[in-house]
mmCIF file of C-alpha atoms and ligand atoms in Angstrom:
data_model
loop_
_atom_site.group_PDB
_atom_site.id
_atom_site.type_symbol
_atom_site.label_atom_id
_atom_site.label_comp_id
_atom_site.label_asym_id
_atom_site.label_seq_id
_atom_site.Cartn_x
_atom_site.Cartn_y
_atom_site.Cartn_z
ATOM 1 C CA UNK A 1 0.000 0.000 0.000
ATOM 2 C CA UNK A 2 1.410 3.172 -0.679
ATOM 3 C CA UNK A 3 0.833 6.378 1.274
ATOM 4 C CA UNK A 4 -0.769 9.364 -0.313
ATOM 5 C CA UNK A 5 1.316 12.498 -1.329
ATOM 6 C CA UNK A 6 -0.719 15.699 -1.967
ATOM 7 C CA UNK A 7 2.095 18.628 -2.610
ATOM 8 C CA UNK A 8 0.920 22.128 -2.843
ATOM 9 C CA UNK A 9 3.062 24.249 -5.895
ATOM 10 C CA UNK A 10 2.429 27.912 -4.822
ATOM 11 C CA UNK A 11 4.392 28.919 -7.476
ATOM 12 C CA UNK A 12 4.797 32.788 -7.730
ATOM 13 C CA UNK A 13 2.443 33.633 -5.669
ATOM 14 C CA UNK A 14 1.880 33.945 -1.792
ATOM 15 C CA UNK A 15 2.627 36.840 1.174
ATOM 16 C CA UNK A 16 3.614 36.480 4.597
ATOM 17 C CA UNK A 17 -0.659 37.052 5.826
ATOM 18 C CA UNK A 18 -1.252 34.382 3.078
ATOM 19 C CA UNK A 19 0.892 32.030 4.001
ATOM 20 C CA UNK A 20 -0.457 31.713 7.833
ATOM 21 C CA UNK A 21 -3.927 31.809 6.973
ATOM 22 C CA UNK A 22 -3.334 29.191 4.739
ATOM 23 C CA UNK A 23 -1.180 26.820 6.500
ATOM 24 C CA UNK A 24 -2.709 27.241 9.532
ATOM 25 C CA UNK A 25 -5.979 25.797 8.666
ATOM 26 C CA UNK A 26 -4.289 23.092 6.191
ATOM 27 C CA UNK A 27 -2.301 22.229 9.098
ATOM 28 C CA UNK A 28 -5.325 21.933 11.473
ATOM 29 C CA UNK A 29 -7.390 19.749 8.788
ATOM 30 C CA UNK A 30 -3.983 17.716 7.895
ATOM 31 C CA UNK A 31 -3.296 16.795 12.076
ATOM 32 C CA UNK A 32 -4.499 13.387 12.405
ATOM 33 C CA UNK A 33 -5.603 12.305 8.358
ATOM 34 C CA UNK A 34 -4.584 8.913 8.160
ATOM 35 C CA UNK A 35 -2.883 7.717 4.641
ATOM 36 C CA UNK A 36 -1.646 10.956 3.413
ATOM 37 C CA UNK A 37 1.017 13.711 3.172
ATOM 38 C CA UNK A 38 0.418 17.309 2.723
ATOM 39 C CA UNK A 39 3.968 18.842 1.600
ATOM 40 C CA UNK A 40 3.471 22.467 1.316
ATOM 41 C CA UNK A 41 6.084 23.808 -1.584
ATOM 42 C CA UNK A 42 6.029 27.791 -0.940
ATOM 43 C CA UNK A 43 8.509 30.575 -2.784
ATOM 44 C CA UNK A 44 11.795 30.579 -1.166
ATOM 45 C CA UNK A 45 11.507 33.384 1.298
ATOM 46 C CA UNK A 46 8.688 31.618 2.833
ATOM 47 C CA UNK A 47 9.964 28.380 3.480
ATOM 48 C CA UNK A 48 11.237 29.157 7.576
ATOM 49 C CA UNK A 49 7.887 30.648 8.448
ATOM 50 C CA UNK A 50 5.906 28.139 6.561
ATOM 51 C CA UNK A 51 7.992 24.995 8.303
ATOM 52 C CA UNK A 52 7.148 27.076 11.386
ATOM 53 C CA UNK A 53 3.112 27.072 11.307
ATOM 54 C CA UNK A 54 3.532 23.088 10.651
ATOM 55 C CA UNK A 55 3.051 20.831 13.666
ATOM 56 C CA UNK A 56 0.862 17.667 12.426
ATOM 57 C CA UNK A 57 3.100 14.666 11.724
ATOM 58 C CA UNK A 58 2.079 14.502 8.152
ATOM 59 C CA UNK A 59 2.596 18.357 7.028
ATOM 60 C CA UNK A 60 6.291 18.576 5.425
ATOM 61 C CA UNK A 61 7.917 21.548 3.769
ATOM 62 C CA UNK A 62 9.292 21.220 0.106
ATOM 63 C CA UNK A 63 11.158 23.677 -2.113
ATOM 64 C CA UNK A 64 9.987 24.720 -5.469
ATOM 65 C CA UNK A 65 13.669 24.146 -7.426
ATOM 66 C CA UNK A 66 17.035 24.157 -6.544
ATOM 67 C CA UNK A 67 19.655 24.833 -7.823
ATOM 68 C CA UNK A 68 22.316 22.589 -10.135
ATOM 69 C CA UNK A 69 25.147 22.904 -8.774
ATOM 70 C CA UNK A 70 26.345 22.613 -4.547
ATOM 71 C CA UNK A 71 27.677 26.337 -4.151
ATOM 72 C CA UNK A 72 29.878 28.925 -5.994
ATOM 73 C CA UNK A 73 29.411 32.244 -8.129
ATOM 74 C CA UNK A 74 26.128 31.362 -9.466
ATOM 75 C CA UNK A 75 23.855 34.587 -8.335
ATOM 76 C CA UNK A 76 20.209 34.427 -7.791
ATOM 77 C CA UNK A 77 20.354 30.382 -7.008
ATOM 78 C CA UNK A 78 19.938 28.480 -4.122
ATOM 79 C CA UNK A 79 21.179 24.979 -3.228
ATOM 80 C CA UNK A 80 19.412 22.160 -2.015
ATOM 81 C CA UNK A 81 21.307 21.947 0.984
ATOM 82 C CA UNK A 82 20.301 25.290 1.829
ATOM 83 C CA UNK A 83 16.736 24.373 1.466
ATOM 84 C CA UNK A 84 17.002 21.366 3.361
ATOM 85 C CA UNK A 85 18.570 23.573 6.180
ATOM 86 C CA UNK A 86 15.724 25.004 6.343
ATOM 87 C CA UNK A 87 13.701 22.278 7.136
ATOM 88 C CA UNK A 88 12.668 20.986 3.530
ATOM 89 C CA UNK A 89 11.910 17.276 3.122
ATOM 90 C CA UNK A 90 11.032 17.531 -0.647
ATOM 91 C CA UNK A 91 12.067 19.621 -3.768
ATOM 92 C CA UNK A 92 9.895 19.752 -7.291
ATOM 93 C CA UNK A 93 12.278 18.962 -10.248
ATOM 94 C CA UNK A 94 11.768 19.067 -13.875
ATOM 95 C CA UNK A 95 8.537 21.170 -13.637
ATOM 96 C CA UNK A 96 7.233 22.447 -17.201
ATOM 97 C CA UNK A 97 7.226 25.857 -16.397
ATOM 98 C CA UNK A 98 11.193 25.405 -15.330
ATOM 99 C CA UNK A 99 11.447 23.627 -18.800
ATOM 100 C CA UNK A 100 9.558 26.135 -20.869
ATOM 101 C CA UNK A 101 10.757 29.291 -19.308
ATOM 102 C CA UNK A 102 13.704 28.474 -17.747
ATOM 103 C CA UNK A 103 15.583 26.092 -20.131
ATOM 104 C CA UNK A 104 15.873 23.213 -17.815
ATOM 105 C CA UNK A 105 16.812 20.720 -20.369
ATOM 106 C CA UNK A 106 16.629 16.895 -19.545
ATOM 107 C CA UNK A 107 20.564 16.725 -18.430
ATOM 108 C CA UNK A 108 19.793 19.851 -15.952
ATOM 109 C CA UNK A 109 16.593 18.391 -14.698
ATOM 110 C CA UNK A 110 18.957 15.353 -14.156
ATOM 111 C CA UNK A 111 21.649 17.275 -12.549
ATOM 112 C CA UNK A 112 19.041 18.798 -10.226
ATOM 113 C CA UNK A 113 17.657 15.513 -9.402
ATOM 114 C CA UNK A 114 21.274 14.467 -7.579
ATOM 115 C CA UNK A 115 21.932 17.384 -5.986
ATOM 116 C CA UNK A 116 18.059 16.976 -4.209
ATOM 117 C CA UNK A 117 19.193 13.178 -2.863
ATOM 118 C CA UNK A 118 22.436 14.243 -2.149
ATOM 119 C CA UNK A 119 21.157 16.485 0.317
ATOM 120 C CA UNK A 120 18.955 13.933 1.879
ATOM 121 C CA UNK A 121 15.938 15.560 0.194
ATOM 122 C CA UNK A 122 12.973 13.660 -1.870
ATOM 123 C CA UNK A 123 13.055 14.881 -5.269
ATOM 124 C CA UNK A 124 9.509 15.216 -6.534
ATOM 125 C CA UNK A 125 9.846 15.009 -10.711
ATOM 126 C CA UNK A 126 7.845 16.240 -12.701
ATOM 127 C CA UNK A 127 6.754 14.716 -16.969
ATOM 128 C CA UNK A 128 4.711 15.457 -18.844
ATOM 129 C CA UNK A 129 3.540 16.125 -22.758
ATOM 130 C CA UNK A 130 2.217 19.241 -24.540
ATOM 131 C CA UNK A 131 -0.678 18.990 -26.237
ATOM 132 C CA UNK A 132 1.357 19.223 -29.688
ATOM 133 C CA UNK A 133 2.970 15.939 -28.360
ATOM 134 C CA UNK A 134 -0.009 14.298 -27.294
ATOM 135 C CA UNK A 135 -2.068 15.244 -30.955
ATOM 136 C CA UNK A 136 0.989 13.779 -32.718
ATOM 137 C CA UNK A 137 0.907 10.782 -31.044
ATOM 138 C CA UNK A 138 4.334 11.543 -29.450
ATOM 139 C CA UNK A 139 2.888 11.403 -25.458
ATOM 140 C CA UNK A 140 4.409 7.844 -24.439
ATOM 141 C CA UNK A 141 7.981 8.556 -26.204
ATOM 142 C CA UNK A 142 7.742 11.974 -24.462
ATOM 143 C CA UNK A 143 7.375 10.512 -20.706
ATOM 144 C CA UNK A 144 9.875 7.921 -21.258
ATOM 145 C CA UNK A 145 12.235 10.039 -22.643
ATOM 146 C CA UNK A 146 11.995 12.051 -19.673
ATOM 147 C CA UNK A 147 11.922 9.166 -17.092
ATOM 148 C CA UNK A 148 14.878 7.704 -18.621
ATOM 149 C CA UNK A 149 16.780 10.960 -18.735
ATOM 150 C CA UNK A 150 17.044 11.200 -14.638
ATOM 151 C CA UNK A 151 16.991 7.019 -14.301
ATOM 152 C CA UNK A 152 19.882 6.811 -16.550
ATOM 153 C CA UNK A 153 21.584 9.475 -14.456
ATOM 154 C CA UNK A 154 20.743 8.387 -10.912
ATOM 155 C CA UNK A 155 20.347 4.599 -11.383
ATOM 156 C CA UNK A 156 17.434 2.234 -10.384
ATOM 157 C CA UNK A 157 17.915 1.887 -6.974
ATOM 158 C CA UNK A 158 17.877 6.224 -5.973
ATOM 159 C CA UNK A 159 14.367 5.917 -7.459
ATOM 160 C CA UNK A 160 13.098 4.493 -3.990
ATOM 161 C CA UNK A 161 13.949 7.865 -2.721
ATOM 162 C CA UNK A 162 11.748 9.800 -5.122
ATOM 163 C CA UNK A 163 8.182 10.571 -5.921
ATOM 164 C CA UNK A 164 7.147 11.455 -9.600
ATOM 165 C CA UNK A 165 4.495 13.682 -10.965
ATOM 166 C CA UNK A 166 2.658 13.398 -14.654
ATOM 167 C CA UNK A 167 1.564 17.007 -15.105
ATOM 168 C CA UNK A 168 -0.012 16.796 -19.274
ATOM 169 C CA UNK A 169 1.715 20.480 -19.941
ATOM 170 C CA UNK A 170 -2.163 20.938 -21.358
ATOM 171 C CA UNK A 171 -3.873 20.444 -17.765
ATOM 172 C CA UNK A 172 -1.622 22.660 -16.309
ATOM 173 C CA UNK A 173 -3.712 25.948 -15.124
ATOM 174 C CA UNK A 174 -5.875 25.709 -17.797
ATOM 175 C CA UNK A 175 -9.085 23.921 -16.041
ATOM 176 C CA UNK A 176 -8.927 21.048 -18.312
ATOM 177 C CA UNK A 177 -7.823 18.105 -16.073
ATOM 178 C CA UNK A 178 -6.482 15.122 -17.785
ATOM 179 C CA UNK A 179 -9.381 12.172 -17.119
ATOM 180 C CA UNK A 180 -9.259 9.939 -14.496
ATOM 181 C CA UNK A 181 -8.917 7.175 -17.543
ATOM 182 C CA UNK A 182 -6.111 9.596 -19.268
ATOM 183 C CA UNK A 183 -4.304 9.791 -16.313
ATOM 184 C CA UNK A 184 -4.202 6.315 -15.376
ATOM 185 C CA UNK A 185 -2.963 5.537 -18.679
ATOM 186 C CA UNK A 186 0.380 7.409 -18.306
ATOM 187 C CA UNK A 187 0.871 6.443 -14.739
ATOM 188 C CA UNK A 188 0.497 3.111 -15.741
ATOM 189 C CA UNK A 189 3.197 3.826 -18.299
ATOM 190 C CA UNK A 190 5.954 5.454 -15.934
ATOM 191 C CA UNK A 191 4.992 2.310 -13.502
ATOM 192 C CA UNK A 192 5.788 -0.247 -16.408
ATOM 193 C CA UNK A 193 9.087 1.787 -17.291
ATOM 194 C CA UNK A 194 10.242 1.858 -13.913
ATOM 195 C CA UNK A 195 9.181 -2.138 -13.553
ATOM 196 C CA UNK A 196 11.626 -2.308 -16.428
ATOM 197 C CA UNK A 197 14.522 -1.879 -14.259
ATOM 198 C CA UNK A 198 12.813 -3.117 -10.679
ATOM 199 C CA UNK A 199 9.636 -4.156 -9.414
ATOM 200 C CA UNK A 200 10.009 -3.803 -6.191
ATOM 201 C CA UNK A 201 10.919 -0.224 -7.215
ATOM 202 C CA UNK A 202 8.131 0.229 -9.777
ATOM 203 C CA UNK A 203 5.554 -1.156 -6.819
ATOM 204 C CA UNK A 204 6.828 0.707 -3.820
ATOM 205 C CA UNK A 205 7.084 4.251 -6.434
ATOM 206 C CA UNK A 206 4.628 7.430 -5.678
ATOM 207 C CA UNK A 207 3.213 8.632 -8.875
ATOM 208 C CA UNK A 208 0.999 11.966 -8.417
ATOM 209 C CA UNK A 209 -1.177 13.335 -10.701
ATOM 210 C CA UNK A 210 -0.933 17.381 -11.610
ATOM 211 C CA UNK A 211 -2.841 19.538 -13.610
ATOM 212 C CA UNK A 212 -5.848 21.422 -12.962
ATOM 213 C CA UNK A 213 -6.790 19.023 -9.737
ATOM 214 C CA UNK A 214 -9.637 20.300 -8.089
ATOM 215 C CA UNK A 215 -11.741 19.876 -4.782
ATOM 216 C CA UNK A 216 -14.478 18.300 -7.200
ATOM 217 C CA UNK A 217 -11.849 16.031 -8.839
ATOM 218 C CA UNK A 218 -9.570 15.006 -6.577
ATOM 219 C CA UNK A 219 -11.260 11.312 -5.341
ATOM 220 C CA UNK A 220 -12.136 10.288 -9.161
ATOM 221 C CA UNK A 221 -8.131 10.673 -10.298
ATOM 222 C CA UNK A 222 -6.914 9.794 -6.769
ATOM 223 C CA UNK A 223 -9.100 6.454 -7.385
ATOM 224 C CA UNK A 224 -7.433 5.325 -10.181
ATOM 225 C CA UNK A 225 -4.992 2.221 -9.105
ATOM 226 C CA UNK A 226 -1.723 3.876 -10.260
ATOM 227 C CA UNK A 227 -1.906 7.537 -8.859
ATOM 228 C CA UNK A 228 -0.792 8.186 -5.879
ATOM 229 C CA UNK A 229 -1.847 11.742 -5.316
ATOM 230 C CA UNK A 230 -1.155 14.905 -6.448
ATOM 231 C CA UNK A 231 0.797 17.891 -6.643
ATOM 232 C CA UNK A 232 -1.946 21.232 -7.018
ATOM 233 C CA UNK A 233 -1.248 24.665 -8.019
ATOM 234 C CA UNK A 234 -3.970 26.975 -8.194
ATOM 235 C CA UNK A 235 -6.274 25.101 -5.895
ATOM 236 C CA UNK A 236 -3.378 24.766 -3.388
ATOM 237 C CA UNK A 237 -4.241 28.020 -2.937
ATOM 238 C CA UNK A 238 -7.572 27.999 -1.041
ATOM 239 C CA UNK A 239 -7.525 26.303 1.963
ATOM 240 C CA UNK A 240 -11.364 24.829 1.708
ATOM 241 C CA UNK A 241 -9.901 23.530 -2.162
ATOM 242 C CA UNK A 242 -6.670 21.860 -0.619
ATOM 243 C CA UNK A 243 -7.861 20.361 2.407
ATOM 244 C CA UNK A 244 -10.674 18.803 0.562
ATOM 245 C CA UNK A 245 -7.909 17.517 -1.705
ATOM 246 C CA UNK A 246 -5.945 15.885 1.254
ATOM 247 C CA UNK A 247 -8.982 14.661 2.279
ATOM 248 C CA UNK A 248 -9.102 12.386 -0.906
ATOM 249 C CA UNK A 249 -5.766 11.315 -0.828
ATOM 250 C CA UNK A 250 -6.554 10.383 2.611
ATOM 251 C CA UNK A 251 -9.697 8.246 1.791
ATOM 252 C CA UNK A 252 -7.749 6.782 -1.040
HETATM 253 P P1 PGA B 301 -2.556 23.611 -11.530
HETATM 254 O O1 PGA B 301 -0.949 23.454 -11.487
HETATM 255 O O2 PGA B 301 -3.111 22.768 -10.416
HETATM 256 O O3 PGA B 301 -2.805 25.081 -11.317
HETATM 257 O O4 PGA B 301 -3.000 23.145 -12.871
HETATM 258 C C1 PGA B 301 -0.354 22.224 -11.232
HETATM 259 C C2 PGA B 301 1.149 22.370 -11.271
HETATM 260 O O5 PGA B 301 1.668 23.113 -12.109
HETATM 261 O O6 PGA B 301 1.871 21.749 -10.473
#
């Protein structure tokens, strides 16, 4: 059986007064759900007074990136050592907006990927296909192209220290959620990829679904045999939207 994972992606967005409304009544609703993880992922400056509002069991802190390399002249960056100082337990990797607008390439999202285990941290990765990919029939090549990139790099056996994410580039804030049938159909894929290499691996592996997850949607996907959870942007938001999301990865 493996335990729920629903990771909130703030993204840009969030202020201090934000931040403890919200966590405080995640973290109240969160305190005592059995089956589940709520990681909340806030911007950078956030992360110490976010890790300090959290005191049920199940609430962890994650970062939103990090960066590629340990320490040095690279300004604007931050490691994931420094995160993890801070009290992270998780970092998102390989996120399609970091791809699009950020030119993380598949060797950088790999890169990335290290550096989070090597600082003791559980690298949540992110695949996924654009639409253009999907209409062309190019979806499945897609994922396992990007699977491959970071197993390749960080062998078989540091994927029992990770947690993936399929986030269709097309569901992503755009209120079109992939279907629960959809879904299932690429987590199914990832499993069978990582069963490839290991099965005890593939088995034990957290697969979370991302991309326009909603209060109203959240038990349907979370239903489906090979997700896991899910990692929510906009809705992770609203603290009525998020908790009801827990609350489905809880009742899983
Ligand atoms: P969304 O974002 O829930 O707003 O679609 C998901 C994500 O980008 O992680």
């Amino acid at each position: 059986m493996r335990r729920s994972i629903v990771a909130a992606n703030w993204k840009l967005n969030g202020s201090l007064e934000m931040a403890k409304s919200l966590v405080t009544a995640i973290d109240a609703h969160s305190n005592g759900l059995a089956g589940v993880d709520a990681v909340i992922c806030p911007p950078f400056p956030y992360l110490s007074y976010v890790g300090g509002l959290m005191s049920a069991g199940n609430m962890c802190l994650g970062a939103q990136s990090v960066a590629d390399q340990q320490s040095g002249a690279f300004t604007g960056e931050v490691s994931a050592e420094m995160v993890a100082e801070m009290g992270c337990r998780y970092a998102i990797v390989g996120h399609s907006e970091r791809r699009e607008y950020y030119g993380e390439t598949d060797a950088i999202v790999a890169a990335k990927f290290l550096r989070i285990q090597t600082a003791g941290l559980i690298p949540i990765l992110c695949v996924g296909e654009s639409l253009e990919q999907r209409e062309q029939g190019m979806m499945q090549d897609t994922i396992v192209r990007q699977v491959s990139a970071v197993v390749t790099e960080a062998g078989i056996a540091n994927m029992k220290n990770a947690v993936l994410a399929y986030e269709p580039i097309w569901a992503i804030g755009t209120g079109k959620t992939a279907s629960p049938e959809q879904a299932q159909e690429v987590h199914a894929i990832i499993r069978s990829e990582i069963t490839k290499h290991s099965a005890d691996v593939a088995e034990g592996l957290r697969i979370l679904y991302g991309g326009s997850v909603k209060a109203n949607n959240a038990a349907e996907l979370f239903s489906q045999p090979d997700i896991d959870g899910g990692l929510i942007g906009g809705a992770s938001l609203d603290a009525e939207q998020f908790n009801a999301i827990v609350a489905a990865g809880s009742s899983k």
